[in-house]
mmCIF file of C-alpha atoms in Angstrom:
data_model
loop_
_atom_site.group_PDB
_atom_site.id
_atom_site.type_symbol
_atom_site.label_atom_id
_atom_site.label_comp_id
_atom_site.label_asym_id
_atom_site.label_seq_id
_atom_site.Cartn_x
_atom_site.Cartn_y
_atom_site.Cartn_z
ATOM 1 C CA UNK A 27 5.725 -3.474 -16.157
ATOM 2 C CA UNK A 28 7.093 -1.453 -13.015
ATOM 3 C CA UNK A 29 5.596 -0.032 -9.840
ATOM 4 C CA UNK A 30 8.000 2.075 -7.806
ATOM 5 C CA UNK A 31 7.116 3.210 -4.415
ATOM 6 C CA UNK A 32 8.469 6.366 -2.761
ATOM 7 C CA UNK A 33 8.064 8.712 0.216
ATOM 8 C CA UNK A 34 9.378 6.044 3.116
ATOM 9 C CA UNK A 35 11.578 7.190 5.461
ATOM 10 C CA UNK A 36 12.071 7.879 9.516
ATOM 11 C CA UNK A 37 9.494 9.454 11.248
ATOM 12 C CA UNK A 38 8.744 9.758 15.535
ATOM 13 C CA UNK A 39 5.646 8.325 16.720
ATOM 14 C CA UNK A 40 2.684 10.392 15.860
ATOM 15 C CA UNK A 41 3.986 12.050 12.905
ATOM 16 C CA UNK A 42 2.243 11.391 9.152
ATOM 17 C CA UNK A 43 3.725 9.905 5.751
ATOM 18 C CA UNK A 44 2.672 10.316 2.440
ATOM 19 C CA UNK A 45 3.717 7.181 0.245
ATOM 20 C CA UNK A 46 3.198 7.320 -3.932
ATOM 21 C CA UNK A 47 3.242 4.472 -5.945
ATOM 22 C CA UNK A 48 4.250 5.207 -9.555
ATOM 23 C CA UNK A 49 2.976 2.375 -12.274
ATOM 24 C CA UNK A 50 3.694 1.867 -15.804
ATOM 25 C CA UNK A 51 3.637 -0.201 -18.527
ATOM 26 C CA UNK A 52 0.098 -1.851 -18.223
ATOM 27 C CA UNK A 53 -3.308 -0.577 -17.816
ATOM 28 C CA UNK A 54 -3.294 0.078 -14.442
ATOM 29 C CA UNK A 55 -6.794 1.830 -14.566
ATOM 30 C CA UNK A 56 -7.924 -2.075 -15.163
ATOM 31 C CA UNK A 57 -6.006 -3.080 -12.008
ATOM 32 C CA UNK A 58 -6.739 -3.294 -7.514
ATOM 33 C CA UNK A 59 -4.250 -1.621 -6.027
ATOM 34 C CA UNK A 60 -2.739 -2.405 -2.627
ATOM 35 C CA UNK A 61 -0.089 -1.498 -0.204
ATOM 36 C CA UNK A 62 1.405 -4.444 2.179
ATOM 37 C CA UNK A 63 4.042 -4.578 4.256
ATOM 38 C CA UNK A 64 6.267 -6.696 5.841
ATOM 39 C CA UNK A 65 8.444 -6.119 9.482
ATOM 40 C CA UNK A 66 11.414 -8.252 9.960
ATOM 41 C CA UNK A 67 10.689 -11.831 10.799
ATOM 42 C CA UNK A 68 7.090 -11.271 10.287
ATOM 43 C CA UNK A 69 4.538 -12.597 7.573
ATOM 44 C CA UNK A 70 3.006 -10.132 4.792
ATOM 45 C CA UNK A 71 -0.031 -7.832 6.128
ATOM 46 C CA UNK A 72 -2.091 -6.279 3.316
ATOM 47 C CA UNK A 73 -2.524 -2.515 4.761
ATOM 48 C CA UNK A 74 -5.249 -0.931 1.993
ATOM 49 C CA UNK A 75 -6.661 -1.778 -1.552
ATOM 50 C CA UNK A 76 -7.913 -0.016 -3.497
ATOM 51 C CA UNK A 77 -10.627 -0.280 -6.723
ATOM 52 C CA UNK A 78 -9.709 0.315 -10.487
ATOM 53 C CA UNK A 79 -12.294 2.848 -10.346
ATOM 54 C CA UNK A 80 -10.722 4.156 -6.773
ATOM 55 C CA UNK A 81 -14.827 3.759 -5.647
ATOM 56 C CA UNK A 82 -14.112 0.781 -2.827
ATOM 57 C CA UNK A 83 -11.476 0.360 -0.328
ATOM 58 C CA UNK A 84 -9.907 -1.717 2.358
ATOM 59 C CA UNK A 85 -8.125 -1.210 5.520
ATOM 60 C CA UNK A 86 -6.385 -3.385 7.676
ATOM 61 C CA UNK A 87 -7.685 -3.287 11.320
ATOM 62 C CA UNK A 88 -4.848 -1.986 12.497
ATOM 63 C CA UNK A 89 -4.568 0.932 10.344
ATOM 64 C CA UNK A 90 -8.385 1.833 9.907
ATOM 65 C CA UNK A 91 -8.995 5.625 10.780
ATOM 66 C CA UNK A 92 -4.952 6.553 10.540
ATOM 67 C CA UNK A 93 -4.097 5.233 6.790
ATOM 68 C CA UNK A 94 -5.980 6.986 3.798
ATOM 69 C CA UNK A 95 -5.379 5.057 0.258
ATOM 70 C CA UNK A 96 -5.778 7.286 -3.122
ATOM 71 C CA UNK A 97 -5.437 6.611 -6.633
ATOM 72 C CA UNK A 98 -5.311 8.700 -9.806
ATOM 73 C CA UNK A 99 -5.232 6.886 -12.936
ATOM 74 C CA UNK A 100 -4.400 10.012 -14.974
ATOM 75 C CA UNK A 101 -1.046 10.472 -13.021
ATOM 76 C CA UNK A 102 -1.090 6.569 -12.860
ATOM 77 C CA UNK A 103 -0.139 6.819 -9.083
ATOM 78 C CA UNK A 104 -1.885 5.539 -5.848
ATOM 79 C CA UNK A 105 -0.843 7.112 -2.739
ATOM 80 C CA UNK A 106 -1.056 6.191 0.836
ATOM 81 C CA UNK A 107 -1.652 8.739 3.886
ATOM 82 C CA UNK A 108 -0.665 7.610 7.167
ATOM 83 C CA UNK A 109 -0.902 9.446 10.035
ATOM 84 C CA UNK A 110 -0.788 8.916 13.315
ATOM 85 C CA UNK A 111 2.231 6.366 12.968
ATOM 86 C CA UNK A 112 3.070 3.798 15.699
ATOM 87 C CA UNK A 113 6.652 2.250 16.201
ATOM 88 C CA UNK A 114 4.452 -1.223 14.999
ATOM 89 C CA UNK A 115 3.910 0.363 11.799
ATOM 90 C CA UNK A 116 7.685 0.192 11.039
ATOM 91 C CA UNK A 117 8.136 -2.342 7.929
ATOM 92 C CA UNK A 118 8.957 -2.248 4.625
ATOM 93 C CA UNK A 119 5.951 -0.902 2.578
ATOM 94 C CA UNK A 120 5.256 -2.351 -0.624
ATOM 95 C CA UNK A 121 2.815 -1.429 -3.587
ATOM 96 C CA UNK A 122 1.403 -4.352 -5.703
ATOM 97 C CA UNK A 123 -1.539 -4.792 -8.602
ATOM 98 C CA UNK A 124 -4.089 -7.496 -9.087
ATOM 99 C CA UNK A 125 -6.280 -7.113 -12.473
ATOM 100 C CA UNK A 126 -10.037 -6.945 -11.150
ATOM 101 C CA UNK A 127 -9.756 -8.508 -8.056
ATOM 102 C CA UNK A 128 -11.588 -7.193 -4.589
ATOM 103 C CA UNK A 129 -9.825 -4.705 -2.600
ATOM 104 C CA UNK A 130 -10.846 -7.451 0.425
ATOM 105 C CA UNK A 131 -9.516 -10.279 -1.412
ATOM 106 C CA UNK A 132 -6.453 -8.676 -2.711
ATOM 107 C CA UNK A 133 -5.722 -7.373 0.768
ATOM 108 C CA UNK A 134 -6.297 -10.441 2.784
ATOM 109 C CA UNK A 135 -4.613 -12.765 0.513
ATOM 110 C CA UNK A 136 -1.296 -14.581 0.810
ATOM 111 C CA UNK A 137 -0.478 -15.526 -2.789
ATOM 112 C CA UNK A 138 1.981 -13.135 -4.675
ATOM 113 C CA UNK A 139 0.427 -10.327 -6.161
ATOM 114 C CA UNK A 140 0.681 -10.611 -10.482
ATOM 115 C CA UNK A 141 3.357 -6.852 -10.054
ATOM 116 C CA UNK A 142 4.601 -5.585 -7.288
ATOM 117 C CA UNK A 143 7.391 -2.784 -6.322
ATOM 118 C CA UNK A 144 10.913 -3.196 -4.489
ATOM 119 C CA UNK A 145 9.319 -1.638 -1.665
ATOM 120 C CA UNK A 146 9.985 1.642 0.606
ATOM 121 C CA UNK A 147 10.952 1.688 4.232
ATOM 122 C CA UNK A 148 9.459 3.054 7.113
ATOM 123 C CA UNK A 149 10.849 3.327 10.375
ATOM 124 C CA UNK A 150 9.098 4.924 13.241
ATOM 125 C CA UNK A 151 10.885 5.915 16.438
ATOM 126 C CA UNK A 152 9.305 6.209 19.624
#
């Protein structure tokens, strides 16, 4: 079982990312997928779930209208859009997979996630 995030990196405020999320080795067309992040000396914020189907998804407050999540189970990916990136956005992102749960429960929960990835970083200057 792996997920492997990519597409981090150091961008100035206002600019756009594009992370990917790679998973393998389950069926991850039966799994939530979410991206959460975590800044130095702060707790885990879910940022955006999303369905098995890819039908229903979640934002955070604080990225709602600047953050797009997408999945494709053929490719097996899920991608997150963000644009419009704020120096408070800089953390480590990190992709993770729940088996059936609710994008809003998966998001706004605290437990550890059944998989998740080593994470990607993203730094934004201002």
């Amino acid at each position: 079982v792996q997920l492997v995030e990519s597409g981090g990196g150091l961008v100035q405020t206002g600019e756009s990312l594009r992370l990917s999320c790679a998973a393998s080795g389950f069926p991850s067309d039966d799994y939530t997928i979410g991206w959460f992040r975590q800044a130095p000396g702060k707790g885990r914020e879910g940022v955006s779930c999303i369905s098995a189907g890819g039908g229903t998804t979640y934002y955070a407050d604080s990225v709602k209208g600047r953050f797009t999540i997408s999945r494709d189970n053929v490719k097996n990916t899920v991608s997150l859009h963000m644009t419009s990136l704020k120096p408070e956005d800089t953390a480590v992102y990190y992709c993770a997979a729940e088996r059936l749960l609710a994008v809003a429960t998966m998001c706004e929960s605290l437990d550890p996630y059944d998989y998740s990835g080593p994470g990607t970083q993203v730094t934004v200057s201002s």
